[in-house]
Coordinates of C-alpha atoms in Angstrom, one line a residue:
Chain N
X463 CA 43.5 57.5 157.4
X464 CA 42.5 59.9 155.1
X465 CA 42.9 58.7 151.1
X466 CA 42.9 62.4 148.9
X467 CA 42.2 61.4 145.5
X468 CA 43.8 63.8 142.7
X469 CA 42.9 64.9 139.2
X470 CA 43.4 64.6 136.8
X471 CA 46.7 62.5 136.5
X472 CA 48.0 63.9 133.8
X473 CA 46.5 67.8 132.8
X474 CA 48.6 68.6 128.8
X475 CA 47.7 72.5 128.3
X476 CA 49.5 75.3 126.8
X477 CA 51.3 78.5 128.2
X478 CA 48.8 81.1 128.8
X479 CA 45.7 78.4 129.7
X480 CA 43.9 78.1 132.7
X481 CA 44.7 74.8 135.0
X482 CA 42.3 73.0 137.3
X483 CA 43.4 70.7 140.1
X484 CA 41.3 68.8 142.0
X485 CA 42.1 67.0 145.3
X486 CA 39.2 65.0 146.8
X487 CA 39.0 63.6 150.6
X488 CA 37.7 60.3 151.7
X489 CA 36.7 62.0 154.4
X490 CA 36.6 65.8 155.4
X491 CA 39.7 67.5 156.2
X492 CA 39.5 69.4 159.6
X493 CA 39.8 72.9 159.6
X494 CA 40.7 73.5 155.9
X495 CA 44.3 71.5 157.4
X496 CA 44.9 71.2 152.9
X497 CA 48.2 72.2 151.1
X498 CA 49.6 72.1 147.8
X499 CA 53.1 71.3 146.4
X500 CA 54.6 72.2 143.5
X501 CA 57.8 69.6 142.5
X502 CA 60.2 69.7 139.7
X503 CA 62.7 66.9 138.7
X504 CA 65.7 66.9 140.9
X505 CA 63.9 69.9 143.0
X506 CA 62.9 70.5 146.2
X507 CA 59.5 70.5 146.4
X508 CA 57.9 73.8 146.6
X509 CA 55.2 74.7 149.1
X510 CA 52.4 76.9 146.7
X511 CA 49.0 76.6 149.3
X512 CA 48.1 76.2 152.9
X513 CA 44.9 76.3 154.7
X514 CA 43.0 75.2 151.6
X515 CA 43.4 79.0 150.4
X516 CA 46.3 81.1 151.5
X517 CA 49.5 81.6 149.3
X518 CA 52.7 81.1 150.9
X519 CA 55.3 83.1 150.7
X520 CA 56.9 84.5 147.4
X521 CA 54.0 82.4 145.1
X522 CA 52.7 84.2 142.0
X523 CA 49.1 85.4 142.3
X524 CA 48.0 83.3 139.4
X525 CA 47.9 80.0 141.9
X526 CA 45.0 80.4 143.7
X527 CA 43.6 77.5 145.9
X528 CA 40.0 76.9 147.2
X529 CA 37.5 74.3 148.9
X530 CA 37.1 72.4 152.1
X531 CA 35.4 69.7 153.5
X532 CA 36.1 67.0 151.2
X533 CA 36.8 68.7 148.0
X534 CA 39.9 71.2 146.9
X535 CA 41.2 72.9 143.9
X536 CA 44.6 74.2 142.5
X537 CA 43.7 76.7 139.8
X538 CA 46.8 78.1 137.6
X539 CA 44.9 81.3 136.1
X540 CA 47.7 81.8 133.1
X541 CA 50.0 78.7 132.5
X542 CA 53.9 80.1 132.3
X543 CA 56.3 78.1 131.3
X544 CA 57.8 77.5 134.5
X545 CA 54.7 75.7 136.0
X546 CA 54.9 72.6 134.4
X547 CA 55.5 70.0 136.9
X548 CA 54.0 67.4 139.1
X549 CA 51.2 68.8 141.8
X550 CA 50.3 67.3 145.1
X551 CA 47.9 67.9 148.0
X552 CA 48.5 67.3 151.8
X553 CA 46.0 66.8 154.3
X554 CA 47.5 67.8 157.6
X555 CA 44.3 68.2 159.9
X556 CA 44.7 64.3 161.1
X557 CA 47.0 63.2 162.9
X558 CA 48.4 60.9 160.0
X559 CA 49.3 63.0 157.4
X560 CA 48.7 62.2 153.5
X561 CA 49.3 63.1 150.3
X562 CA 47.5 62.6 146.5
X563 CA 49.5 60.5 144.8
X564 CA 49.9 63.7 142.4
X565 CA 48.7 65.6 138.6
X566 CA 51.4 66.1 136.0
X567 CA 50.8 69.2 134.3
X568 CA 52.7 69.1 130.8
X569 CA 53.0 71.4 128.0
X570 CA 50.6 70.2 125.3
Chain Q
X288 CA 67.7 81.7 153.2
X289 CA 66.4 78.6 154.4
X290 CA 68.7 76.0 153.3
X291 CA 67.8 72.0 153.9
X292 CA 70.1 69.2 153.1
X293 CA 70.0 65.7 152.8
X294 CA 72.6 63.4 153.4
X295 CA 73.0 59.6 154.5
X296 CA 70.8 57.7 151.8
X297 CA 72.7 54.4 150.0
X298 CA 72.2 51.1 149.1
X299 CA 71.6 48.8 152.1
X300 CA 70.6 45.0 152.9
X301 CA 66.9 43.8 154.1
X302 CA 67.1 43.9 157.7
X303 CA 70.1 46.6 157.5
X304 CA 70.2 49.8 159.2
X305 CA 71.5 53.4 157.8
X306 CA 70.9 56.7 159.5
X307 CA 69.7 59.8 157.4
X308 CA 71.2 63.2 158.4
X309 CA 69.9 66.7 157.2
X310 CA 71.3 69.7 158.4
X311 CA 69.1 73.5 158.1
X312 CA 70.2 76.9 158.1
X313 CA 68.6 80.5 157.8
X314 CA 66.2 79.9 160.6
X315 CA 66.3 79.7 164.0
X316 CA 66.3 75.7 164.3
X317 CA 64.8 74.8 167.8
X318 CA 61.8 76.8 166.7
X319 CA 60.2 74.8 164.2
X320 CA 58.9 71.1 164.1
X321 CA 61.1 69.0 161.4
X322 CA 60.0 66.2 158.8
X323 CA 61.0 63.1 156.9
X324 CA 58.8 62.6 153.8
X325 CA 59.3 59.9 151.2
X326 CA 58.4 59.1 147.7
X327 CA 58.7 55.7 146.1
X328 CA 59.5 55.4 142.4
X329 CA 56.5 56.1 140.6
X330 CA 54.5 57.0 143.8
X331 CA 53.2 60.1 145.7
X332 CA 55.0 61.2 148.7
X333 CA 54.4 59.5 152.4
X334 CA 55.1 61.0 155.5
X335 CA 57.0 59.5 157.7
X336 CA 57.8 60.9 160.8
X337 CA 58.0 64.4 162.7
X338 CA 59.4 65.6 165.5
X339 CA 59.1 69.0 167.8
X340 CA 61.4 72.0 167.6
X341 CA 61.8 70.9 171.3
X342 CA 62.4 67.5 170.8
X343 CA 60.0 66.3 173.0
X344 CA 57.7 65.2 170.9
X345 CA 57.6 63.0 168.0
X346 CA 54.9 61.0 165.7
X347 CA 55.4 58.1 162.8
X348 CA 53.1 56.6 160.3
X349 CA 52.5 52.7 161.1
X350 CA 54.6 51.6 158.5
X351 CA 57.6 52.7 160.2
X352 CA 56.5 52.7 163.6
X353 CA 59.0 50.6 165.6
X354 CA 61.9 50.2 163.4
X355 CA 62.7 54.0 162.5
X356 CA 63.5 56.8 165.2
X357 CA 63.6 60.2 164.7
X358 CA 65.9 62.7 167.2
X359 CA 67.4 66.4 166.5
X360 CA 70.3 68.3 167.4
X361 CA 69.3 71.7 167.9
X362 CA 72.9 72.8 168.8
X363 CA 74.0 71.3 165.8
X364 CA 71.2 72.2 163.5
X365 CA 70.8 68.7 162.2
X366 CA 68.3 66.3 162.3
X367 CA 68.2 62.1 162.4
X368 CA 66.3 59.2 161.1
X369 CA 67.6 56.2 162.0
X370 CA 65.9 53.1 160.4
X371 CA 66.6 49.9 161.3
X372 CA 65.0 46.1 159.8
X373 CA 64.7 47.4 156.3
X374 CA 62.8 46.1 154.2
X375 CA 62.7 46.4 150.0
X376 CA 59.3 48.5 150.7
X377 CA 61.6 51.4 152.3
X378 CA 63.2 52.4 148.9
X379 CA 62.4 55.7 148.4
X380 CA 64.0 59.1 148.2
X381 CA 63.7 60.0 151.8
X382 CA 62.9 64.4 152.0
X383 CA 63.7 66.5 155.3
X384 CA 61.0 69.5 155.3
X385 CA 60.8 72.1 157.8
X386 CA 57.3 72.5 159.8
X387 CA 55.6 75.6 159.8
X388 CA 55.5 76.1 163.6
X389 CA 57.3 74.4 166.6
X390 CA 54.3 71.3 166.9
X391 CA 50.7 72.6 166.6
X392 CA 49.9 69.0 168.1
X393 CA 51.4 67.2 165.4
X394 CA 49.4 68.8 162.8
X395 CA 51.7 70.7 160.3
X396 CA 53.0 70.8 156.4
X397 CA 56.3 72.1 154.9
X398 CA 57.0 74.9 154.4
X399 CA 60.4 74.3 152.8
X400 CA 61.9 71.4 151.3
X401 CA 65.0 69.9 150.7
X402 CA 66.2 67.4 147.9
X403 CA 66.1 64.5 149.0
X404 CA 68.6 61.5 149.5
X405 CA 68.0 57.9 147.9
X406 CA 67.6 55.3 149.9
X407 CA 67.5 51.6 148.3
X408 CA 67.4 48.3 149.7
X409 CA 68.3 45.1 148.0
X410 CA 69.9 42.0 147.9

């Protein structure tokens, strides 16, 4: 089973900084098989990234994601103030699927 | 719009059963593999189980392996999870997410969400 390893756990910025996720793999994800989730208190979690780099539909150019092997990153180029929330990765390129156990980004 | 809802979660006795329902609109249902996530309090999110547009096939972590199953009603729109021999370790809020393609051998993420229905088990 892959283990992905986020951080920080908690990220405290301000609206209009830069945010950097990381997700690290205990072993390397196949085929860039990485997403990222964006999830809100009493929300749906939101799908932002798949294959390691490509937005899904409707998500603001300022998430951008990046990596593979064993290391990715979430990177929030300007903070609104609608992206504070909890951030986790998803491995999908094994056959048991995990997730981080998550970053909190919170409005310093 | 893709709609996903949850319903089916309560409070239930070790060794209990309960069946989880979540019905989808705004896409055409059979197409598209189908997924129960949970998250523990205080915990990141688990998968645990997935199933085919088709049906045929299906895959569960080990945890579950055994005691939950997993079916869908593509006529109806809705799909299952039915655990049985619950144990206090299954309290979570259990999510139904919608796969981005009908299998891709079991190797797939969600691509929308729903939100969630609270399962807890306890004496």
């Amino acid at each position: 089973e892959i283990v992905l390893t986020q951080s920080p756990g908690t990220l405290s910025l301000s609206p209009g900084e830069r945010a950097t996720l990381s997700c690290r793999a205990s072993q390397s994800v196949s085929s860039s098989s990485l997403a990222w989730y964006q999830h809100k208190p009493g929300q749906a979690p939101r799908l932002l990234i798949y294959g390691a780099s490509t937005r899904a539909t409707g998500i603001p150019d300022r998430f951008s994601g990046s990596g593979s092997g064993t290391d990715f990153t979430l990177t929030i180029s300007r903070l609104g103030p609608e992206d504070f929330a909890v951030y986790y990765c998803q491995q999908y390129g094994s056959s048991v699927k995990t997730f981080g156990q998550g970053t909190k980004l919170e409005i310093k | 719009e893709v709609q996903i809802l949850e319903s089916g979660g309560g409070l239930v006795q070790p060794g209990g059963s309960l069946r989880l329902s979540c019905v989808a609109s705004g896409f055409t249902f059979s197409k598209y593999a189908m997924i129960w996530v949970r998250q523990a309090p205080g915990k990141g999110p688990e998968w645990v189980s997935g199933i085919s547009g088709s049906g045929y096939a299906a895959d569960y972590a080990d945890s579950v392996k055994g005691r939950f199953t997993i079916s869908r009603d593509n006529s109806k729109n809705t799909l299952y999870l039915q655990m049985n021999s619950l144990r206090a370790e299954d309290t979570a809020v259990y999510y139904c997410g919608k796969g981005h393609q009908e299998w891709n051998s079991g190797y797939y993420y969600m691509d929308v969400w729903g939100t969630g229905t609270t399962v807890t088990v306890s004496s």
